[in-house]
mmCIF file of C-alpha atoms in Angstrom:
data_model
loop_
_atom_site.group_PDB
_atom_site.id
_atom_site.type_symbol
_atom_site.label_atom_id
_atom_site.label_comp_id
_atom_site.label_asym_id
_atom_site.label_seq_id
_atom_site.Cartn_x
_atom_site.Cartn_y
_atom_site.Cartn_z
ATOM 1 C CA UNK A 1 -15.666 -11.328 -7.769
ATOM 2 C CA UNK A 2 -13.316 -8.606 -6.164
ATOM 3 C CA UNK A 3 -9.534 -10.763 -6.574
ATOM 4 C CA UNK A 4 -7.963 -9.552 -3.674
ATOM 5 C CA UNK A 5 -9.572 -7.187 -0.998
ATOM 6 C CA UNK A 6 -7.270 -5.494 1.774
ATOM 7 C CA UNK A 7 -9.341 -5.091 5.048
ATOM 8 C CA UNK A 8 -7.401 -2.650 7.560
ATOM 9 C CA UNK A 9 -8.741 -3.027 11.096
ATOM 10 C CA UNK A 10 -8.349 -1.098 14.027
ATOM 11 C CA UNK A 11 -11.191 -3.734 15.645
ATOM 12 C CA UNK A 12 -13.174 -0.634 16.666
ATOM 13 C CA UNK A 13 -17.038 -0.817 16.198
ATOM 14 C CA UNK A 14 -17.267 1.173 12.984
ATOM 15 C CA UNK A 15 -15.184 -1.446 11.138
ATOM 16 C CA UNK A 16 -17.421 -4.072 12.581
ATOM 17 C CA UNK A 17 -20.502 -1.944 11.047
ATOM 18 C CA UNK A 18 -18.344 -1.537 7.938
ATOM 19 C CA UNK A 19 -18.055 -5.253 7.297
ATOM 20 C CA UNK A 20 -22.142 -5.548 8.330
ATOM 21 C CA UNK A 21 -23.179 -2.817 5.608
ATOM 22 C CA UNK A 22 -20.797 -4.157 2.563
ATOM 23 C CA UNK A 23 -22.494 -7.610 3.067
ATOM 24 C CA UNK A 24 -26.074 -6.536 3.499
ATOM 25 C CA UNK A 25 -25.784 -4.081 0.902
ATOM 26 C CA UNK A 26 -24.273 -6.180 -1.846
ATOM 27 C CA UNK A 27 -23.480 -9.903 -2.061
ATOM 28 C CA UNK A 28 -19.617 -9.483 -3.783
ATOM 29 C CA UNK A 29 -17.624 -12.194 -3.702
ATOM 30 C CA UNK A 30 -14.473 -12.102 -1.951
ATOM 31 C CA UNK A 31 -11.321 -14.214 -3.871
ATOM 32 C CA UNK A 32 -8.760 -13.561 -1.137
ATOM 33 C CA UNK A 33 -9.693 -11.364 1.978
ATOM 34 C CA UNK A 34 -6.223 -9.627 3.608
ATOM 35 C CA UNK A 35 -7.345 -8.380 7.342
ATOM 36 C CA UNK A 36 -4.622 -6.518 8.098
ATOM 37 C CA UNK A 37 -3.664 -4.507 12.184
ATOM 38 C CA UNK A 38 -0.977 -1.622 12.162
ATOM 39 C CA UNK A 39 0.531 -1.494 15.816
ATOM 40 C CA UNK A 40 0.825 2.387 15.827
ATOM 41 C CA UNK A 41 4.629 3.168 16.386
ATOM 42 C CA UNK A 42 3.388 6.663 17.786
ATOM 43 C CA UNK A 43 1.330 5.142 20.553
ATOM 44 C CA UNK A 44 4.342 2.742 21.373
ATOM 45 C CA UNK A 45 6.392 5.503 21.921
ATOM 46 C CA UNK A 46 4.327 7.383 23.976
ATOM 47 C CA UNK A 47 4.095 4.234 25.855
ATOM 48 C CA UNK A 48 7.823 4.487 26.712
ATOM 49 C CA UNK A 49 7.813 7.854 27.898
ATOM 50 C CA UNK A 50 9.044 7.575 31.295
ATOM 51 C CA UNK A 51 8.753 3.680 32.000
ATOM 52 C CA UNK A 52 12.432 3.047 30.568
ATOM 53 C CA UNK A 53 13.974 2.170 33.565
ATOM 54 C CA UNK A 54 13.436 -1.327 34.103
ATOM 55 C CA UNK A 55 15.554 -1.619 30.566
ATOM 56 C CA UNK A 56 18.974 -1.659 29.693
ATOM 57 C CA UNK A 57 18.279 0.254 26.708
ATOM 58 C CA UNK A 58 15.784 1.934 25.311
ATOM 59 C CA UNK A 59 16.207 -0.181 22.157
ATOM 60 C CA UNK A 60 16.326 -3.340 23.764
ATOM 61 C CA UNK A 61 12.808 -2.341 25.424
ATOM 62 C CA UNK A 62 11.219 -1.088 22.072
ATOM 63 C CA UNK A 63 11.608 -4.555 20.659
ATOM 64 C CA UNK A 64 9.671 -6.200 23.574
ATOM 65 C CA UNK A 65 6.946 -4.002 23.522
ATOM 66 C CA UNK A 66 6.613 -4.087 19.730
ATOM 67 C CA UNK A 67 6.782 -7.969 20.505
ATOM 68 C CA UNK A 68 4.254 -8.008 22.758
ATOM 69 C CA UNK A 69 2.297 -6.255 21.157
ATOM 70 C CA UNK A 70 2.221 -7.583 18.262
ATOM 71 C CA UNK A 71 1.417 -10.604 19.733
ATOM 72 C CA UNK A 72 -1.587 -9.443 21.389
ATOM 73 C CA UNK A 73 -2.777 -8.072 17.798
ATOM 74 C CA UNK A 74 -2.256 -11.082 16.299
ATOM 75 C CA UNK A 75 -4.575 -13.292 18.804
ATOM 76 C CA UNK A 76 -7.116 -10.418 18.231
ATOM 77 C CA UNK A 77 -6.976 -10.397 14.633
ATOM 78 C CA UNK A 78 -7.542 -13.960 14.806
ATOM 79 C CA UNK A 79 -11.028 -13.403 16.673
ATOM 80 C CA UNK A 80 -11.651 -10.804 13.984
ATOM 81 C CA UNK A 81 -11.033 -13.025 11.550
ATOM 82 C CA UNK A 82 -13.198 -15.456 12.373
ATOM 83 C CA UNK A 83 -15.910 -13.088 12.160
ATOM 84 C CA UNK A 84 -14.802 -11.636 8.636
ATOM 85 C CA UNK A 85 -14.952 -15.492 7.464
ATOM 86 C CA UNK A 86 -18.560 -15.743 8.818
ATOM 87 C CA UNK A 87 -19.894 -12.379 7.353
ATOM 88 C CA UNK A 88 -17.685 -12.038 3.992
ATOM 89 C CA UNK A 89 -17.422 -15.741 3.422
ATOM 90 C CA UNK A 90 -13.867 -14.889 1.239
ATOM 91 C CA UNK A 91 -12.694 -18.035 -0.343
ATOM 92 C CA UNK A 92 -9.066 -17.327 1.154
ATOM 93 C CA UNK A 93 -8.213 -15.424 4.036
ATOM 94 C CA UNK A 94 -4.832 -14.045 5.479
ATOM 95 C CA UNK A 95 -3.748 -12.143 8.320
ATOM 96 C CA UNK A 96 -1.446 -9.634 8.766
ATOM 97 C CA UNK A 97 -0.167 -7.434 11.634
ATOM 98 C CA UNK A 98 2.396 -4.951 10.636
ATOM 99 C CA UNK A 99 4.378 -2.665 13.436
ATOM 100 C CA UNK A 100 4.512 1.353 12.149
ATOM 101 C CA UNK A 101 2.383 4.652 10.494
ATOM 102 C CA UNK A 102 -1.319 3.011 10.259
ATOM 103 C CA UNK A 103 -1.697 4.798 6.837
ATOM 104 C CA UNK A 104 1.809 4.216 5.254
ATOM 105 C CA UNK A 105 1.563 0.136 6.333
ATOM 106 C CA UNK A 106 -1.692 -0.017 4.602
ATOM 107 C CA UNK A 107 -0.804 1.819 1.389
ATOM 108 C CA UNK A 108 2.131 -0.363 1.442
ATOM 109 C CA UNK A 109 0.882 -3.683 2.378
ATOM 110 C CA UNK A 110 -1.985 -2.656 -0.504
ATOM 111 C CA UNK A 111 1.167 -2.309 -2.995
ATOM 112 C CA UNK A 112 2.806 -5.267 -1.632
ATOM 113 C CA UNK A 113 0.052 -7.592 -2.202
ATOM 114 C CA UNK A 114 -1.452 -6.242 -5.325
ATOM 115 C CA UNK A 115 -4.698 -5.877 -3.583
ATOM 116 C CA UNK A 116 -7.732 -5.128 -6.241
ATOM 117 C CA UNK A 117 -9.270 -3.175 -3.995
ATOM 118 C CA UNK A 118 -9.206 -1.346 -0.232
ATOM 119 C CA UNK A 119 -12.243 -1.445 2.021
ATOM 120 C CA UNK A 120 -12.182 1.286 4.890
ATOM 121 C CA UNK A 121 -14.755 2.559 7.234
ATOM 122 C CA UNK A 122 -15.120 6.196 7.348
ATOM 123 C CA UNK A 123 -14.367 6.591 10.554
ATOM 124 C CA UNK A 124 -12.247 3.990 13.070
ATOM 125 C CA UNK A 125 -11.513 4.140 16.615
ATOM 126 C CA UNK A 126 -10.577 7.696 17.831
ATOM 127 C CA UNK A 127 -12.327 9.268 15.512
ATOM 128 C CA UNK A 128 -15.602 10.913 17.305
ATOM 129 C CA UNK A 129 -15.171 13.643 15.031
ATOM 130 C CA UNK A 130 -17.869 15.314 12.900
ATOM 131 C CA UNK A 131 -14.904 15.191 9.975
ATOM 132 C CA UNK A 132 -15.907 13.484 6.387
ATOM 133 C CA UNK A 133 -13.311 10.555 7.551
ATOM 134 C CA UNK A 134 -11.433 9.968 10.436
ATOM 135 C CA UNK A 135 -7.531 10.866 9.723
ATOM 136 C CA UNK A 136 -6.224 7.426 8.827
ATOM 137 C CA UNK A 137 -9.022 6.724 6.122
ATOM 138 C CA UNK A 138 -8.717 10.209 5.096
ATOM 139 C CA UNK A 139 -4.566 9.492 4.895
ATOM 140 C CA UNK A 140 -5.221 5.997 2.662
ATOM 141 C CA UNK A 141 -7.497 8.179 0.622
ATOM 142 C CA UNK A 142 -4.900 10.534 -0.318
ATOM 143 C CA UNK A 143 -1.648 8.302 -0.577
ATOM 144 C CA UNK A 144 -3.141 5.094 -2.219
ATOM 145 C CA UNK A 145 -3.575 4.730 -6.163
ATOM 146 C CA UNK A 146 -5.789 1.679 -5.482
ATOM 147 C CA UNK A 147 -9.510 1.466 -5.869
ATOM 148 C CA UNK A 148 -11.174 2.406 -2.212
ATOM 149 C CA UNK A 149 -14.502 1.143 -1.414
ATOM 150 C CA UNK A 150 -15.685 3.530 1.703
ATOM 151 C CA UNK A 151 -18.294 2.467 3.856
ATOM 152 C CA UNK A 152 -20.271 5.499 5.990
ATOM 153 C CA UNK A 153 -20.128 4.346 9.502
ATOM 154 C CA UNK A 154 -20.600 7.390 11.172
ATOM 155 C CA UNK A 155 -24.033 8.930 11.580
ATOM 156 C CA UNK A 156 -23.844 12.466 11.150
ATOM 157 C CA UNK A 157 -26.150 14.162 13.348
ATOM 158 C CA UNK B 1 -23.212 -9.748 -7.159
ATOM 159 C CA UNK B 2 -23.761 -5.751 -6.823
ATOM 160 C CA UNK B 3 -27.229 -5.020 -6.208
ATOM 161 C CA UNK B 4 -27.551 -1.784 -8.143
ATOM 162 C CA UNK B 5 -24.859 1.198 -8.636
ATOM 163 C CA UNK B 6 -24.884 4.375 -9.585
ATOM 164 C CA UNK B 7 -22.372 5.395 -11.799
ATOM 165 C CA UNK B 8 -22.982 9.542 -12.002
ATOM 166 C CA UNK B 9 -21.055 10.782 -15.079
ATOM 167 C CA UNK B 10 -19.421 14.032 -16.501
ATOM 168 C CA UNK B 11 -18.422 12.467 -19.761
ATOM 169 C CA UNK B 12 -14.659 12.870 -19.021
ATOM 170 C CA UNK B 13 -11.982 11.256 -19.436
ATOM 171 C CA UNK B 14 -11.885 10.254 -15.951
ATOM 172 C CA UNK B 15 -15.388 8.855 -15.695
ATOM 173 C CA UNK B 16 -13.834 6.555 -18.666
ATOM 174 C CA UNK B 17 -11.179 5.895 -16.985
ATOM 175 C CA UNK B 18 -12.839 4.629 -13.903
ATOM 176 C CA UNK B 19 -14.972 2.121 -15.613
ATOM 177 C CA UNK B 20 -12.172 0.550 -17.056
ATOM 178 C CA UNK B 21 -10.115 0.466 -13.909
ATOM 179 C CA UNK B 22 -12.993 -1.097 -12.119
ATOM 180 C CA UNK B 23 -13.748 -3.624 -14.700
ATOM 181 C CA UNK B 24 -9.632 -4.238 -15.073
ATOM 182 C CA UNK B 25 -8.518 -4.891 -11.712
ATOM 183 C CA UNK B 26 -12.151 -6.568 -10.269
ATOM 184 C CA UNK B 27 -14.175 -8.899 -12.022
ATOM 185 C CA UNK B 28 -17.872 -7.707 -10.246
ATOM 186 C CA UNK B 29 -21.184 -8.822 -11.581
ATOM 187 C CA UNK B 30 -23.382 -5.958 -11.400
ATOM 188 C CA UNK B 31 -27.659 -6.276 -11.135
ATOM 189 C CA UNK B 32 -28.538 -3.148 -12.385
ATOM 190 C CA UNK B 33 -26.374 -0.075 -13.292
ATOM 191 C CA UNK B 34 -27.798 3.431 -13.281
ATOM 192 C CA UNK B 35 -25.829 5.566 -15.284
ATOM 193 C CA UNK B 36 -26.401 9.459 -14.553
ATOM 194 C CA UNK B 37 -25.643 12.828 -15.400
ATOM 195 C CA UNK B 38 -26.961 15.991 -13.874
ATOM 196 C CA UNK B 39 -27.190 19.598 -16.091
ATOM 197 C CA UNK B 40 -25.498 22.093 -13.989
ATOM 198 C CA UNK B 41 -27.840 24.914 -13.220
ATOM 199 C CA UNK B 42 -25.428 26.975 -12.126
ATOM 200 C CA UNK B 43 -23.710 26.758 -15.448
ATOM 201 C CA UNK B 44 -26.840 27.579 -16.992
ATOM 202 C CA UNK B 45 -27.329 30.508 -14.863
ATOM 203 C CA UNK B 46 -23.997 31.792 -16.186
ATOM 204 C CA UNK B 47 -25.059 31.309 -19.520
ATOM 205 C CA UNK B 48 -28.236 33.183 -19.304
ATOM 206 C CA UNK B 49 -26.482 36.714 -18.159
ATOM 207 C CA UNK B 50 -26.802 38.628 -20.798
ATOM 208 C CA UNK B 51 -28.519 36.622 -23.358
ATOM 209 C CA UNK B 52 -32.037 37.097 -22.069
ATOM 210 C CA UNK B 53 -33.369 39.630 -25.021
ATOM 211 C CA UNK B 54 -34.564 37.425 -27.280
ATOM 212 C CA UNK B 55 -37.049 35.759 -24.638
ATOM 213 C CA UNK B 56 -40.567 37.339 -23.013
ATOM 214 C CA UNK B 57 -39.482 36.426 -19.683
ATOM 215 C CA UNK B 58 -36.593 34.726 -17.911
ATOM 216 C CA UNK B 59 -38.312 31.854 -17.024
ATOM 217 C CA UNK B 60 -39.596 30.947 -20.173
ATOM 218 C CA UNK B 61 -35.903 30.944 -21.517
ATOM 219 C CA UNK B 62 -34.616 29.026 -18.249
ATOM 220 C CA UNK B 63 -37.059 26.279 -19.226
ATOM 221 C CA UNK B 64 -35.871 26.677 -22.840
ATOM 222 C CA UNK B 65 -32.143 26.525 -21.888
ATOM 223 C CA UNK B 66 -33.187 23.473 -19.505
ATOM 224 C CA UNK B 67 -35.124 21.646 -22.396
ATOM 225 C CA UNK B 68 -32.434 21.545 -24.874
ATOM 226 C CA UNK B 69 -29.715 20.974 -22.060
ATOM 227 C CA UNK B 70 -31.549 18.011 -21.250
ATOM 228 C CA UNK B 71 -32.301 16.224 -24.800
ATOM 229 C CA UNK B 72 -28.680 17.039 -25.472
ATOM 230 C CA UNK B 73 -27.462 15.062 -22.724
ATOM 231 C CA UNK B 74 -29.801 12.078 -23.186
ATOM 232 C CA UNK B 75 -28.456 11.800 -26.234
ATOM 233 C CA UNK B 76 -24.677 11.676 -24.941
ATOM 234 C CA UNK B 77 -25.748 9.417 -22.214
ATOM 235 C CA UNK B 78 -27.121 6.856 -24.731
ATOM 236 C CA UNK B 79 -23.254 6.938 -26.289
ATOM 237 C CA UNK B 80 -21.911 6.847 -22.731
ATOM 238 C CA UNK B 81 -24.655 3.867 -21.740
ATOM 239 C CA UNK B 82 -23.594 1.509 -24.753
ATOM 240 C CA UNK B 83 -19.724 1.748 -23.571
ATOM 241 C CA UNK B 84 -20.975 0.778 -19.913
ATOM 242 C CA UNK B 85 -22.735 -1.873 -21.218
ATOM 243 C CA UNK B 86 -19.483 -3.248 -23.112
ATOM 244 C CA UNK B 87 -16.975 -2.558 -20.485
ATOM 245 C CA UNK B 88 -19.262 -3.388 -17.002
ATOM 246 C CA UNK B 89 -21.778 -5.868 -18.463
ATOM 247 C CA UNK B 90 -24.580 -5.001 -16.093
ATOM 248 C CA UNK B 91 -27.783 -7.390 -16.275
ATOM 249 C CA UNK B 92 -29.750 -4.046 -16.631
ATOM 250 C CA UNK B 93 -28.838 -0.556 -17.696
ATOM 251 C CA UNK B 94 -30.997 2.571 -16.698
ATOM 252 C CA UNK B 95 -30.186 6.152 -17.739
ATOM 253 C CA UNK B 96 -31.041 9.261 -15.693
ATOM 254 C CA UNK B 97 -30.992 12.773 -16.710
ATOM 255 C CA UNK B 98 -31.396 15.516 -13.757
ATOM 256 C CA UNK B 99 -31.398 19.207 -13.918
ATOM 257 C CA UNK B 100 -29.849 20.922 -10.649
ATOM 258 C CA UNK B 101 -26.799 21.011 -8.053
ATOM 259 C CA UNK B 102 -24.517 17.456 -9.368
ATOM 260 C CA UNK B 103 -23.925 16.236 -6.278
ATOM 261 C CA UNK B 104 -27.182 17.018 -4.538
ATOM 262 C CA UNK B 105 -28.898 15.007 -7.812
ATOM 263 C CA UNK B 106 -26.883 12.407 -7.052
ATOM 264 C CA UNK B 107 -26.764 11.899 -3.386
ATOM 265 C CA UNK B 108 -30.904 12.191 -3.836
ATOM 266 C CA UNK B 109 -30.951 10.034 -6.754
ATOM 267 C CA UNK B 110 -28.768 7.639 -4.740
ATOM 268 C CA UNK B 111 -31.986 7.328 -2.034
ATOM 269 C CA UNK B 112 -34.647 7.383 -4.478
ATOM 270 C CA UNK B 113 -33.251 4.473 -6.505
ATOM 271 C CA UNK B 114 -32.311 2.904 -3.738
ATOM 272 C CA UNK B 115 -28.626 1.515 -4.313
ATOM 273 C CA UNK B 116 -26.056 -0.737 -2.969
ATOM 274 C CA UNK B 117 -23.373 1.191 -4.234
ATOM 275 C CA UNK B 118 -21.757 4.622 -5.898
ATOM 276 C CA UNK B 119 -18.855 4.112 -8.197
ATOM 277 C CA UNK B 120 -17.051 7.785 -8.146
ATOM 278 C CA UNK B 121 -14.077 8.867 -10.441
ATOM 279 C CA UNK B 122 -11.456 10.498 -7.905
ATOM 280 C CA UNK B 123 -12.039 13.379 -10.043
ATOM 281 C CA UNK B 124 -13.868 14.632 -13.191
ATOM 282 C CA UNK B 125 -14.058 17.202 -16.138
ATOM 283 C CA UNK B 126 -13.217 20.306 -14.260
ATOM 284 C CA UNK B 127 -10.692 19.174 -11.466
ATOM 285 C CA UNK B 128 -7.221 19.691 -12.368
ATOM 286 C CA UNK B 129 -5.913 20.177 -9.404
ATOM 287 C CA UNK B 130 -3.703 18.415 -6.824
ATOM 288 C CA UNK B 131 -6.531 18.495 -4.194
ATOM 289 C CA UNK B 132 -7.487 14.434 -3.236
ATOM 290 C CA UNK B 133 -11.045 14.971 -4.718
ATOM 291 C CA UNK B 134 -12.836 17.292 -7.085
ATOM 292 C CA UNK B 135 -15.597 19.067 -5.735
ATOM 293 C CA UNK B 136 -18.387 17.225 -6.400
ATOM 294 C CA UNK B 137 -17.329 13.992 -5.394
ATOM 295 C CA UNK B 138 -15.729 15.688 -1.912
ATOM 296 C CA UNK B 139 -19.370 16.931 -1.598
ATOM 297 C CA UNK B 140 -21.031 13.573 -2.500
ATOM 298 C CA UNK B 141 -18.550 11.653 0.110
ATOM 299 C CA UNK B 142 -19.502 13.959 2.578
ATOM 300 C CA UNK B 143 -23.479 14.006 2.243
ATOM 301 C CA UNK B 144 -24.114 10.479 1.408
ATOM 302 C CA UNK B 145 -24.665 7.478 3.157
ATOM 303 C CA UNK B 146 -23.987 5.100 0.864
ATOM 304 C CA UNK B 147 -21.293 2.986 0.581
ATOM 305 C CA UNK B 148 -18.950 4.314 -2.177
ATOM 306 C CA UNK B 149 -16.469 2.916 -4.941
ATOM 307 C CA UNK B 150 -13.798 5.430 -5.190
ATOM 308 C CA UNK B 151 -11.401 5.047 -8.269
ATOM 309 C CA UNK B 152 -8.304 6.814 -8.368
ATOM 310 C CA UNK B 153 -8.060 8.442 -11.903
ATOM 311 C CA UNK B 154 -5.485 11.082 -11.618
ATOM 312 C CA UNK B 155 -2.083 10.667 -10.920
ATOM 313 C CA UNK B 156 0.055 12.828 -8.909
ATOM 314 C CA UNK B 157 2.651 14.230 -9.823
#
């Protein structure tokens, strides 16, 4: 049984596949299953360029997107969720949505909960790229000290 | 369970070290475990410059070279396959000698055998270096399509 798996999501199509693969493939128990969202600070920022003026501050309006945002992952991370139960059948399952760096919060959040192991798709959402791994995995891959099991979901042509 | 995994193995002290950080921080029932390791025939190459007097023709001492290569590393493999046994437990143990390119062996023993799974040391007897990967397993990641179990085994400074 793997303890205590960290699932990072970016709800794209490849981590769907990723999940798919890792159960047909195998048939690993799952102790606890952590699927985890990163609300990429970059993105939010970009977001901000040039709509600050219904704000008092620029501060003030970073909160309420990040809050509203982070909403909206959570309610989709719920959906996912219900899928992971149904395909990885983990005995205990927790969700997390963390605001920041996609790679640094899942390092982190893979140190923080003493995860046993990382499971990553090769490649996630913007990642049409004929690269070995799209740039987060390849970022986890290179940062983390944790065991990374890396599923291919990218069909190189 | 883990259907079957290939375990491809320089006999260094990463390989080792893998094993036991797989077996340490997971607790995963394994089917069938394949453990591998592929002559390098470009190292035998470099051994054959200038030792090719004492031979009728280059081929005949190739397949010479290739011959005791081979029974040599059966034999190491056996050593290797009795602390995989120990440490992994698998329900079956199967031992594979191949003469060629490492990772091209392995990503074509991968197919042939069919597995669920490759378990990779980060890096292995030559790779002292600060890249994320040593060569062969960057080359493996790259060409395969199977899912892979990537341990971590050297630490960065």
């Amino acid at each position: 049984m793997f303890r205590k798996v960290l699932f990072p999501t970016d709800f794209s199509q490849g981590s769907y596949k990723a999940m798919k693969i890792f159960e047909e493939k195998n048939n690993v128990e799952i102790g606890e299953l952590i699927l985890m969202s990163v609300v990429d600070e970059s993105i939010v920022e970009e977001m901000m360029n040039g709509y600050s003026l219904r704000y008092n501050s620029e501060e003030n309006e970073l909160k309420d997107i990040e809050k509203k945002l982070t909403e909206r992952r959570i309610k989709e991370l719920k959906e996912k969720g219900e899928l992971a139960q149904e395909i990885l059948k983990p005995k205990k399952l927790k969700l997390i949505v963390k605001f920041g760096i996609p790679y640094k919060k899942i390092v982190e959040t893979a140190d923080e909960e003493d995860v046993s192991l990382i499971l990553l798709p090769s490649h996630g959402k913007l990642d049409f790229t004929h690269e070995i791994f799209g740039s987060t995995t390849c970022r986890v891959l290179k940062t983390t000290k944790k065991p990374v099991l890396l599923i291919k979901t990218y069909e190189e042509v």
